[in-house]
Tab-separated table of C-alpha atoms in Angstrom:
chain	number	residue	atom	x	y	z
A	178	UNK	CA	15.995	10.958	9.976
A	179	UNK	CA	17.997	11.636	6.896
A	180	UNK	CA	16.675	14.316	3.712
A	181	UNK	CA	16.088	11.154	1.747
A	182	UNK	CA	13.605	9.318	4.251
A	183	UNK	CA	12.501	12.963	4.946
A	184	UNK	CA	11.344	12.757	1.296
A	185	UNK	CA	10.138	9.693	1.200
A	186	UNK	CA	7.456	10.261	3.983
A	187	UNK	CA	5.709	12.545	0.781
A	188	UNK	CA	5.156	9.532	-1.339
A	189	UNK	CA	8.688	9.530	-2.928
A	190	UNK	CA	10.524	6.028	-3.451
A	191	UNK	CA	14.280	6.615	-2.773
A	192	UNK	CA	15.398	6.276	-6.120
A	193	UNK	CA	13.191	9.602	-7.077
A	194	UNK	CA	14.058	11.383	-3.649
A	195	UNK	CA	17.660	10.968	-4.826
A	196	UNK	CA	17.053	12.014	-7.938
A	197	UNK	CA	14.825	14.998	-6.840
A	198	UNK	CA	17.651	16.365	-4.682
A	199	UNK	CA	19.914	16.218	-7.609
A	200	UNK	CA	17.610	18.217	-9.812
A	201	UNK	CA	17.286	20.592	-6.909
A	202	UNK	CA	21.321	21.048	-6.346
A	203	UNK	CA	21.760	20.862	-10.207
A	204	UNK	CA	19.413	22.406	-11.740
A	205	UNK	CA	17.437	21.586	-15.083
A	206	UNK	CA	19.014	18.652	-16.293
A	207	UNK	CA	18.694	15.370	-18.533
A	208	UNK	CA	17.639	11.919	-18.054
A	209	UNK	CA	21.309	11.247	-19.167
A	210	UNK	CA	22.607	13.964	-16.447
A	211	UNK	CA	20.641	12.534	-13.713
A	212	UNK	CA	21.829	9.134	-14.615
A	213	UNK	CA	25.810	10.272	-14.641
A	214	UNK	CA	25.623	12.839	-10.943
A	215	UNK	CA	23.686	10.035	-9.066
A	216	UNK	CA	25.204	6.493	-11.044
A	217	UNK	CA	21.372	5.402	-11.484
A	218	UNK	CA	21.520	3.225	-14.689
A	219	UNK	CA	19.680	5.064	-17.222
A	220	UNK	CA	16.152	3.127	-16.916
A	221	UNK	CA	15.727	3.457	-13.831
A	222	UNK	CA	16.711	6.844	-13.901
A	223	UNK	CA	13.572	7.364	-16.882
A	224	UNK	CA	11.274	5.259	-14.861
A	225	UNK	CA	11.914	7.528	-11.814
A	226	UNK	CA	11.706	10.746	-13.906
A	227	UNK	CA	8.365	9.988	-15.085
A	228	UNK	CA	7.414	9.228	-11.509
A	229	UNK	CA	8.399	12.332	-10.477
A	230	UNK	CA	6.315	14.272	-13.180
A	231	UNK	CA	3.662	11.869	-12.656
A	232	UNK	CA	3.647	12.775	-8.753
A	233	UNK	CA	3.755	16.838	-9.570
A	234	UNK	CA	7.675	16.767	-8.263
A	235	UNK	CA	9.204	17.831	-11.440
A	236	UNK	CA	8.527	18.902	-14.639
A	237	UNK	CA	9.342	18.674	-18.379
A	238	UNK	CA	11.027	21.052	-20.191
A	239	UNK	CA	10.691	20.610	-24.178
A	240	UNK	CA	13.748	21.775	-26.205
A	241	UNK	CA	16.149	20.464	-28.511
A	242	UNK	CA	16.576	17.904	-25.750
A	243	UNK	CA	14.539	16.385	-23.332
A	244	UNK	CA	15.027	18.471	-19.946
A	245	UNK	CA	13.571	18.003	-16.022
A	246	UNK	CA	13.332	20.709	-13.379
A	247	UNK	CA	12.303	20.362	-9.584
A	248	UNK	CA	8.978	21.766	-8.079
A	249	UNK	CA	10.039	23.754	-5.147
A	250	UNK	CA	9.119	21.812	-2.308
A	251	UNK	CA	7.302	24.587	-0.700
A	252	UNK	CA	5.141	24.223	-3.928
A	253	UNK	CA	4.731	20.421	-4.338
A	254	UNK	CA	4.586	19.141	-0.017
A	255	UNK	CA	1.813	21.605	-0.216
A	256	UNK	CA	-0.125	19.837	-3.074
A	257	UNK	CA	0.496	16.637	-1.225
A	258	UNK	CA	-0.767	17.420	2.035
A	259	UNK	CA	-3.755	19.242	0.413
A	260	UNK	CA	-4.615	16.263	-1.551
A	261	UNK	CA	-3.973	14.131	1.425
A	262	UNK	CA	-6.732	15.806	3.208
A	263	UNK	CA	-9.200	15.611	0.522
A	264	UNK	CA	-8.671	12.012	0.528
A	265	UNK	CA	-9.163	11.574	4.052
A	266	UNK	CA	-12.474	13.091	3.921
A	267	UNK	CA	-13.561	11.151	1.417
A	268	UNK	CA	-12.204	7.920	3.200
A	269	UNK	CA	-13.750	8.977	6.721
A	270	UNK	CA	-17.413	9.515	4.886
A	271	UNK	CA	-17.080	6.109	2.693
A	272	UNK	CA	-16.392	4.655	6.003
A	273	UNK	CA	-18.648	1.878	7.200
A	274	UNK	CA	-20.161	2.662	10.556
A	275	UNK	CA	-17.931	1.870	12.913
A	276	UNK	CA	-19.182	-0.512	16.010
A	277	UNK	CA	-19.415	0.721	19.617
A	278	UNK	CA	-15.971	1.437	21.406
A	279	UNK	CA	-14.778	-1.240	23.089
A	280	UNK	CA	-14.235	-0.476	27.165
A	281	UNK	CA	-11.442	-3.165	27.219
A	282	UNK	CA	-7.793	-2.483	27.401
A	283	UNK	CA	-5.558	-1.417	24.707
A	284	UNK	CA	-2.071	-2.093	24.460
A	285	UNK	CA	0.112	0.818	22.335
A	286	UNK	CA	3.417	-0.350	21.448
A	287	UNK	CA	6.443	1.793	20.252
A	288	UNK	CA	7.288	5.400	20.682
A	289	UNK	CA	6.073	6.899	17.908
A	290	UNK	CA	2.787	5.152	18.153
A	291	UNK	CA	2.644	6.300	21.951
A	292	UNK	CA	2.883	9.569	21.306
A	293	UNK	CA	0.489	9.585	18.116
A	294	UNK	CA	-2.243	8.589	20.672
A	295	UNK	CA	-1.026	11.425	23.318
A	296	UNK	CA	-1.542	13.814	20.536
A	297	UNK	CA	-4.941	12.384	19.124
A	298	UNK	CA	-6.266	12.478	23.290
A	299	UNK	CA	-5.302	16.188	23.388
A	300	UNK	CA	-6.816	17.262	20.300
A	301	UNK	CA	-10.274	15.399	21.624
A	302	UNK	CA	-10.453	17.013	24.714
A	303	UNK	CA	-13.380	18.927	25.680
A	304	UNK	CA	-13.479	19.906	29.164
A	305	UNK	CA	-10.837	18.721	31.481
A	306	UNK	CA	-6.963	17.040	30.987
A	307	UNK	CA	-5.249	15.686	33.523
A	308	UNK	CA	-1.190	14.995	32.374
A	309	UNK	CA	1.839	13.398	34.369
A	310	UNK	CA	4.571	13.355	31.599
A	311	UNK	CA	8.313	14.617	32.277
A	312	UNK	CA	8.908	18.265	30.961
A	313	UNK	CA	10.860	16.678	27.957
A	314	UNK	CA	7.704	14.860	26.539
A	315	UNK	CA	5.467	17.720	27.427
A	316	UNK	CA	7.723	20.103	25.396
A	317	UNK	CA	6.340	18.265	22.460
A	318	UNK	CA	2.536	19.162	23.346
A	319	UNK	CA	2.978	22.822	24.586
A	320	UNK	CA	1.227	24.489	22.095
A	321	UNK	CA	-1.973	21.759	21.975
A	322	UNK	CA	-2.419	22.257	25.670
A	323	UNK	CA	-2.506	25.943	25.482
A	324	UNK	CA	-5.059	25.933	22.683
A	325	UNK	CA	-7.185	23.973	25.131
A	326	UNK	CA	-6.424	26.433	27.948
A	327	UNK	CA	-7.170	29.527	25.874
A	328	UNK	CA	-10.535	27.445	24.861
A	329	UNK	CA	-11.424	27.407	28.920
A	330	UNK	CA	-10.856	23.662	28.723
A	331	UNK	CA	-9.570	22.821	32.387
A	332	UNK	CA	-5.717	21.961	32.000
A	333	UNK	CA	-3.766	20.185	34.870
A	334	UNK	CA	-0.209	19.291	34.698
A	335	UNK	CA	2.264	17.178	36.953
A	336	UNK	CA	5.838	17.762	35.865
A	337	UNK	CA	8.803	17.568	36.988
A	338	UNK	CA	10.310	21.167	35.993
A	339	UNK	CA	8.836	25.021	36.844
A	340	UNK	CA	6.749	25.676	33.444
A	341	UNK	CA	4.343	28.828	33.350
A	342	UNK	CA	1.392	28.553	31.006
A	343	UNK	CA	-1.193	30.803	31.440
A	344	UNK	CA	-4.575	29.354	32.242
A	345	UNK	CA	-3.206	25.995	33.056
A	346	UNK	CA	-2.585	24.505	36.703
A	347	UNK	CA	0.931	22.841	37.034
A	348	UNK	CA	2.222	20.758	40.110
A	349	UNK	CA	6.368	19.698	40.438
A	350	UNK	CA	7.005	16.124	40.866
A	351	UNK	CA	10.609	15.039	41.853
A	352	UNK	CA	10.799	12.616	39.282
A	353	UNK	CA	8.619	11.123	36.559
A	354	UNK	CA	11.060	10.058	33.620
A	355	UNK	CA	9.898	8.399	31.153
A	356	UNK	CA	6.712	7.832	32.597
A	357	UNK	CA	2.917	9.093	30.563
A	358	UNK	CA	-0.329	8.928	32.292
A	359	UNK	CA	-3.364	10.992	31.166
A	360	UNK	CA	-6.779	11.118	31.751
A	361	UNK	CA	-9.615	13.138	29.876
A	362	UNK	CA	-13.065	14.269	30.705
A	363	UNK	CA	-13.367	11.573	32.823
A	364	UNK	CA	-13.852	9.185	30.071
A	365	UNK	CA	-10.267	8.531	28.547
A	366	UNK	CA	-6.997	6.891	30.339
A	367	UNK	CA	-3.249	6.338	28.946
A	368	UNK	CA	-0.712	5.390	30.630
A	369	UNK	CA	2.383	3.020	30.729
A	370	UNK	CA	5.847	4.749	29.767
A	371	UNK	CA	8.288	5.374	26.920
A	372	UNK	CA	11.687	3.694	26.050
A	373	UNK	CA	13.397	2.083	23.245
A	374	UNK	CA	11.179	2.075	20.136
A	375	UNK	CA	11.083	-1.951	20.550
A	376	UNK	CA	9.838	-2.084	24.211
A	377	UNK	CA	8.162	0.940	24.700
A	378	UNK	CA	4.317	0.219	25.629
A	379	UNK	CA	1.527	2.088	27.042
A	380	UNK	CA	-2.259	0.852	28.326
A	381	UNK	CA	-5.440	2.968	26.676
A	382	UNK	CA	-8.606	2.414	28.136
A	383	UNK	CA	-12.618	4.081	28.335
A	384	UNK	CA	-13.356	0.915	30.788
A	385	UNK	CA	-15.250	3.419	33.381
A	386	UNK	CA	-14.314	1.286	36.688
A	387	UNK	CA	-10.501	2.246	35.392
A	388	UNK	CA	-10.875	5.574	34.689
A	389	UNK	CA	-12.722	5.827	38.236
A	390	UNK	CA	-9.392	4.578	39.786
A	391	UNK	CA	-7.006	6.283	37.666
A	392	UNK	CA	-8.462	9.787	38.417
A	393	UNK	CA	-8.546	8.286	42.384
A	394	UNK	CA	-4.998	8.560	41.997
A	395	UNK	CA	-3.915	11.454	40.756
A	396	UNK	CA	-5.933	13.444	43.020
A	397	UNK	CA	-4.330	11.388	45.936
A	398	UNK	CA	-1.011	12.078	43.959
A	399	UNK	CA	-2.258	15.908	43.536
A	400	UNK	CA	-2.697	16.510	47.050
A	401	UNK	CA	0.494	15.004	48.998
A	402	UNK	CA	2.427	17.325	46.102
A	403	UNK	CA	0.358	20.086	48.065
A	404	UNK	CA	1.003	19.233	51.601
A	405	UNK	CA	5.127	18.870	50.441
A	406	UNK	CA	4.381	22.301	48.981
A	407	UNK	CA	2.750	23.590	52.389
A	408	UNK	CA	5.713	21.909	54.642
């Protein structure tokens, strides 16, 4: 992903993400400046401005002639996220009740969406994990798994390199590719693997009967990985 749809993920519509990098390569500058380094016509270059100082990106500086500086991003991402969070309280306590879980099947579509959910299953995890995921995937979660270790949350990984994590249990598979499956305190299942963004799909389900089946399986799976060990 390029700077500008970096920028753009903090609330930023190109036109001010461009113009924010300019001010931040440039200096303090004017409307007129801007307008000439990035060939925005003039209004929208104004309209963007004032979006900027609007958003707590930039800010004004009154002299002879109109001039805008950048807030460091440091400075302003951290405002964002901040307020971000205080909105998401509020939203998650304005909430209506939400209705009982459903114990059907869930289909997750796309990679980033996938993974999202991987994440999210982690992070809820309060007293076992069960993970088959290649050691590329898994790189990604590393430091979320160890948490849970170092909170005596049981931890047990099939991969398919040598990883040492203290306080977690890992088996070697052959091969797994691109292939997720997960299962948490006996309640949880994902699985279903990743490829491109457009096909990439995975199956989430609390339907008990599944879960029942699921964890069947990678104990089976568990323990012919321990008699190939043994031989």
């Amino acid at each position: 992903m390029e700077l500008i749809e970096q920028l753009m993920q903090y609330g930023l519509t190109r036109q001010e993400a461009v113009i924010y990098m300019t001010l931040h390569s440039d200096g303090e500058l004017t409307g007129y400046e801007v307008a000439k380094l990035t060939g925005i016509s003039r209004s929208n270059v104004y309209t963007a401005l004032a979006g900027l100082v609007e958003k707590g990106v930039a800010y004004v500086i009154e002299e002879s002639v109109t001039k805008y500086t950048p807030v460091s991003f440091e400075e302003f991402s951290s405002n964002f996220i901040h307020n971000l969070q205080e909105t998401r309280q509020e939203i998650i306590k304005s909430l209506p009740k939400r209705r009982e879980e459903t114990q059907g099947y869930i289909t997750i579509r796309g990679n980033k969406n996938i993974l999202d959910k991987l994440r999210n299953m982690i992070a809820d995890t309060e007293y076992r994990i069960y993970v088959a995921i290649s050691s590329d995937i898994l790189s990604k979660y590393v430091e979320e798994l160890k948490l849970l270790a170092d909170k005596g949350i049981k931890v047990v990984l099939i991969v398919d390199k040598p990883l040492e994590l203290e306080g977690v249990t890992v088996y070697l598979k052959e091969k797994i590719d691109c292939q997720i499956r997960l299962i948490c305190d006996s309640h949880k299942v994902l699985t279903g693997e990743l490829g491109s963004a457009g096909e990439s799909t995975c199956l989430y389900s609390e339907n008990q009967n599944l879960v029942d089946v699921f964890k069947e399986m990678l104990q089976n799976e568990i323990e012919l990985i321990k008699l190939k060990e043994v031989r």
